[in-house]
Amino acid sequence: GVELTEYYFPKPITPEYLSRLKRKAAVCGQDITGTPIGNNFALPPGPERDRQLAAMRNWIDISADLGSPAIRTFAGSAPKGVADAEARGWVVECLEKVCEQAARRGVFIALENHGGVVATADGLLEIVRAVRSEWVAVNLDTGNFHGPDPYGQIEKAAPYAVTCQLKVEITADGKRQEVDIARVVEVLRKANYRGYLTLEYEAAEDPLTAVPRWLERMRKAIG
């Protein structure tokens, strides 16, 4: 499978381009496993929030047209002077405004643990549990939980995951270290996770050298 990120699509995105892309993936034997976008939902009502919501609605339709099962979304960071709890409430409001369309098109909205108001599993799950829709879930990024016990944070969020991005490094108490793939896979199995495990490579080594090696390690761990 392949995860196709919004940032790299040529703009404007046309129906003809999406059809060619979908055909290319099929010919190459690749499922489109997800469609990550960049956004900010930690916003009060107003024009900027409306723009973010419009972009999300557009990408729900694009994801459905491509056959992507899930669209990765961000929560964002609380604006200056705003408590995280209030900003999480805004994220809930935004997700509830788009989840009906997601349900209609059959696309999960997968909220990623990407710092800001979802830097911890508790903050992430506070939002996901508050949204009244079975189409809102988690995009679990294994490299984005920091602190003394990142694996414990991963374990807490894993039961809510519909997509999972594996980073090759993890940060514990401010120290970056190589991820324990077998441990991550065991956590996902325990949570009965059935989706793809996507390699999101961001380390320093040349990806043309490192990525094939990491994919092989992932396949062995899963197998």
CSV table of C-alpha atoms in Angstrom, one decimal:
chain,number,residue,atom,x,y,z
A,1,GLY,CA,0.0,0.0,0.0
A,2,VAL,CA,0.9,3.7,-0.3
A,3,GLU,CA,-0.1,6.7,1.7
A,4,LEU,CA,-0.6,9.8,-0.4
A,5,THR,CA,-0.2,13.1,1.3
A,6,GLU,CA,-2.1,16.2,0.3
A,7,TYR,CA,1.0,18.4,0.4
A,8,TYR,CA,2.5,16.8,-2.7
A,9,PHE,CA,-0.6,16.8,-5.0
A,10,PRO,CA,-0.3,19.2,-7.9
A,11,LYS,CA,-2.8,22.1,-7.5
A,12,PRO,CA,-5.4,22.5,-8.6
A,13,ILE,CA,-6.5,18.9,-8.1
A,14,THR,CA,-8.8,17.8,-11.0
A,15,PRO,CA,-11.1,14.8,-11.3
A,16,GLU,CA,-9.0,13.7,-14.3
A,17,TYR,CA,-5.8,13.7,-12.2
A,18,LEU,CA,-7.5,11.7,-9.5
A,19,SER,CA,-8.7,9.1,-12.0
A,20,ARG,CA,-5.2,8.7,-13.5
A,21,LEU,CA,-3.7,8.4,-10.0
A,22,LYS,CA,-6.2,5.8,-8.9
A,23,ARG,CA,-5.5,3.8,-12.1
A,24,LYS,CA,-1.8,4.1,-11.5
A,25,ALA,CA,-2.1,2.7,-8.0
A,26,ALA,CA,-4.2,-0.2,-9.3
A,27,VAL,CA,-1.8,-1.0,-12.1
A,28,CYS,CA,1.1,-1.0,-9.6
A,29,GLY,CA,-0.8,-3.3,-7.2
A,30,GLN,CA,-0.9,-0.6,-4.5
A,31,ASP,CA,-3.8,0.0,-2.2
A,32,ILE,CA,-4.2,3.7,-1.2
A,33,THR,CA,-4.0,3.3,2.5
A,34,GLY,CA,-4.7,6.9,3.6
A,35,THR,CA,-4.7,10.5,2.6
A,36,PRO,CA,-3.0,12.7,5.2
A,37,ILE,CA,-3.7,16.5,5.1
A,38,GLY,CA,-2.4,19.4,7.1
A,39,ASN,CA,-4.9,21.5,9.0
A,40,ASN,CA,-5.7,23.3,12.2
A,41,PHE,CA,-9.0,22.8,14.1
A,42,ALA,CA,-7.9,24.5,17.3
A,43,LEU,CA,-9.7,27.7,16.2
A,44,PRO,CA,-12.7,29.7,17.4
A,45,PRO,CA,-15.6,30.2,15.1
A,46,GLY,CA,-14.7,32.6,12.3
A,47,PRO,CA,-13.4,32.8,8.7
A,48,GLU,CA,-10.2,30.9,9.3
A,49,ARG,CA,-12.0,28.0,10.9
A,50,ASP,CA,-14.5,28.0,7.9
A,51,ARG,CA,-11.6,27.8,5.5
A,52,GLN,CA,-10.2,24.8,7.4
A,53,LEU,CA,-13.5,23.1,7.4
A,54,ALA,CA,-14.0,23.7,3.7
A,55,ALA,CA,-10.6,22.1,3.0
A,56,MET,CA,-11.5,19.1,5.1
A,57,ARG,CA,-14.8,18.6,3.3
A,58,ASN,CA,-13.0,18.8,0.0
A,59,TRP,CA,-10.5,16.2,1.0
A,60,ILE,CA,-13.1,13.8,2.4
A,61,ASP,CA,-14.5,13.7,-1.2
A,62,ILE,CA,-11.0,13.3,-2.7
A,63,SER,CA,-10.3,10.5,-0.3
A,64,ALA,CA,-13.5,8.8,-1.1
A,65,ASP,CA,-12.9,9.1,-4.9
A,66,LEU,CA,-9.4,7.6,-4.5
A,67,GLY,CA,-10.7,4.7,-2.4
A,68,SER,CA,-8.8,5.9,0.7
A,69,PRO,CA,-10.3,4.5,3.9
A,70,ALA,CA,-9.1,7.3,6.1
A,71,ILE,CA,-8.0,10.9,6.0
A,72,ARG,CA,-5.4,11.9,8.6
A,73,THR,CA,-6.2,15.2,10.3
A,74,PHE,CA,-4.4,17.4,12.8
A,75,ALA,CA,-5.9,19.1,15.9
A,76,GLY,CA,-3.5,22.0,16.2
A,77,SER,CA,-2.2,24.1,19.1
A,78,ALA,CA,-4.1,26.4,21.4
A,79,PRO,CA,-3.8,30.0,20.3
A,80,LYS,CA,-1.8,32.3,22.7
A,81,GLY,CA,-3.8,32.9,25.9
A,82,VAL,CA,-6.2,30.0,25.3
A,83,ALA,CA,-6.2,26.9,27.5
A,84,ASP,CA,-5.7,23.5,25.9
A,85,ALA,CA,-9.1,22.3,27.2
A,86,GLU,CA,-10.9,25.1,25.4
A,87,ALA,CA,-9.0,24.5,22.2
A,88,ARG,CA,-9.9,20.8,22.4
A,89,GLY,CA,-13.5,21.8,22.6
A,90,TRP,CA,-13.1,23.7,19.3
A,91,VAL,CA,-11.5,20.6,17.7
A,92,VAL,CA,-14.5,18.6,18.8
A,93,GLU,CA,-16.9,21.2,17.3
A,94,CYS,CA,-15.0,21.1,14.0
A,95,LEU,CA,-14.9,17.3,13.8
A,96,GLU,CA,-18.7,17.1,14.5
A,97,LYS,CA,-19.3,19.5,11.6
A,98,VAL,CA,-17.5,17.2,9.1
A,99,CYS,CA,-18.2,13.7,10.5
A,100,GLU,CA,-21.6,13.4,8.8
A,101,GLN,CA,-20.0,13.9,5.4
A,102,ALA,CA,-17.3,11.4,6.3
A,103,ALA,CA,-19.9,8.9,7.2
A,104,ARG,CA,-21.8,9.5,4.0
A,105,ARG,CA,-18.7,9.0,1.9
A,106,GLY,CA,-17.3,6.1,4.0
A,107,VAL,CA,-14.1,7.7,5.0
A,108,PHE,CA,-12.7,7.7,8.6
A,109,ILE,CA,-11.4,11.0,10.0
A,110,ALA,CA,-8.3,9.9,11.8
A,111,LEU,CA,-7.0,12.4,14.3
A,112,GLU,CA,-3.2,12.2,14.8
A,113,ASN,CA,-1.3,12.6,18.0
A,114,HIS,CA,0.7,15.5,16.6
A,115,GLY,CA,1.7,17.8,19.5
A,116,GLY,CA,-0.4,20.8,20.5
A,117,VAL,CA,-3.6,19.9,22.2
A,118,VAL,CA,-3.1,16.2,21.4
A,119,ALA,CA,0.5,15.8,22.6
A,120,THR,CA,-0.7,13.1,25.1
A,121,ALA,CA,-2.9,10.1,24.7
A,122,ASP,CA,-5.3,11.5,27.2
A,123,GLY,CA,-5.7,14.8,25.3
A,124,LEU,CA,-6.1,12.9,22.0
A,125,LEU,CA,-8.7,10.5,23.4
A,126,GLU,CA,-10.6,13.3,25.2
A,127,ILE,CA,-11.5,14.6,21.7
A,128,VAL,CA,-12.1,11.3,20.0
A,129,ARG,CA,-14.5,10.1,22.7
A,130,ALA,CA,-16.4,13.4,22.8
A,131,VAL,CA,-17.2,13.3,19.0
A,132,ARG,CA,-20.5,11.6,18.5
A,133,SER,CA,-19.5,9.6,15.4
A,134,GLU,CA,-18.2,6.1,14.7
A,135,TRP,CA,-16.3,7.6,11.8
A,136,VAL,CA,-13.9,9.6,14.0
A,137,ALA,CA,-10.9,7.6,15.2
A,138,VAL,CA,-7.1,7.9,15.7
A,139,ASN,CA,-4.1,8.1,13.3
A,140,LEU,CA,-1.5,6.7,15.6
A,141,ASP,CA,2.0,8.1,15.0
A,142,THR,CA,4.5,6.1,17.0
A,143,GLY,CA,7.1,8.9,17.1
A,144,ASN,CA,5.0,11.8,18.3
A,145,PHE,CA,4.5,10.8,22.0
A,146,HIS,CA,7.3,12.2,24.1
A,147,GLY,CA,7.9,11.9,27.9
A,148,PRO,CA,9.0,9.1,30.2
A,149,ASP,CA,6.8,6.3,28.7
A,150,PRO,CA,6.0,6.8,25.0
A,151,TYR,CA,5.2,3.1,24.5
A,152,GLY,CA,2.6,3.4,27.3
A,153,GLN,CA,1.1,6.3,25.5
A,154,ILE,CA,1.0,4.3,22.2
A,155,GLU,CA,-0.7,1.4,24.1
A,156,LYS,CA,-3.4,3.7,25.5
A,157,ALA,CA,-4.2,5.2,22.0
A,158,ALA,CA,-3.9,2.0,19.9
A,159,PRO,CA,-7.4,0.6,20.5
A,160,TYR,CA,-8.8,3.7,18.8
A,161,ALA,CA,-6.5,3.6,15.8
A,162,VAL,CA,-7.7,3.0,12.2
A,163,THR,CA,-4.3,4.0,10.7
A,164,CYS,CA,-0.8,3.8,12.1
A,165,GLN,CA,2.4,5.5,11.0
A,166,LEU,CA,5.6,3.9,12.2
A,167,LYS,CA,8.6,6.3,12.7
A,168,VAL,CA,12.0,4.7,13.0
A,169,GLU,CA,12.9,6.8,16.1
A,170,ILE,CA,11.1,7.4,19.4
A,171,THR,CA,11.7,10.0,22.0
A,172,ALA,CA,11.8,9.1,25.7
A,173,ASP,CA,12.7,11.8,28.3
A,174,GLY,CA,14.1,14.0,25.6
A,175,LYS,CA,16.4,11.3,24.2
A,176,ARG,CA,15.9,10.0,20.6
A,177,GLN,CA,16.4,6.3,20.2
A,178,GLU,CA,15.7,3.6,17.6
A,179,VAL,CA,12.1,2.3,17.8
A,180,ASP,CA,11.4,-1.2,19.0
A,181,ILE,CA,9.3,-2.4,16.1
A,182,ALA,CA,8.5,-5.8,17.7
A,183,ARG,CA,7.1,-3.9,20.7
A,184,VAL,CA,5.0,-1.6,18.6
A,185,VAL,CA,3.6,-4.6,16.6
A,186,GLU,CA,2.8,-6.4,19.8
A,187,VAL,CA,0.9,-3.4,21.1
A,188,LEU,CA,-1.1,-3.2,17.9
A,189,ARG,CA,-1.9,-6.9,18.0
A,190,LYS,CA,-3.0,-6.6,21.6
A,191,ALA,CA,-5.4,-3.7,20.5
A,192,ASN,CA,-6.7,-5.9,17.7
A,193,TYR,CA,-5.5,-3.4,15.1
A,194,ARG,CA,-6.2,-4.6,11.6
A,195,GLY,CA,-5.0,-1.7,9.4
A,196,TYR,CA,-1.8,-0.9,7.6
A,197,LEU,CA,1.4,-0.1,9.3
A,198,THR,CA,2.8,2.8,7.3
A,199,LEU,CA,6.5,3.6,7.4
A,200,GLU,CA,6.9,7.4,7.8
A,201,TYR,CA,10.6,7.9,7.4
A,202,GLU,CA,12.1,11.1,8.9
A,203,ALA,CA,15.6,10.0,10.1
A,204,ALA,CA,18.9,11.4,9.0
A,205,GLU,CA,20.1,8.5,6.9
A,206,ASP,CA,19.6,8.6,3.1
A,207,PRO,CA,16.0,7.3,2.6
A,208,LEU,CA,17.0,5.4,-0.6
A,209,THR,CA,19.3,3.4,1.6
A,210,ALA,CA,17.4,3.2,4.8
A,211,VAL,CA,13.8,2.7,3.7
A,212,PRO,CA,14.2,-0.7,2.0
A,213,ARG,CA,16.0,-2.0,5.1
A,214,TRP,CA,13.3,-0.6,7.5
A,215,LEU,CA,10.5,-2.1,5.4
A,216,GLU,CA,12.2,-5.5,5.6
A,217,ARG,CA,12.5,-5.2,9.3
A,218,MET,CA,8.8,-4.2,9.5
A,219,ARG,CA,7.7,-7.2,7.4
A,220,LYS,CA,9.7,-9.6,9.6
A,221,ALA,CA,8.1,-8.1,12.8
A,222,ILE,CA,4.6,-8.3,11.3
A,223,GLY,CA,5.2,-11.8,9.9
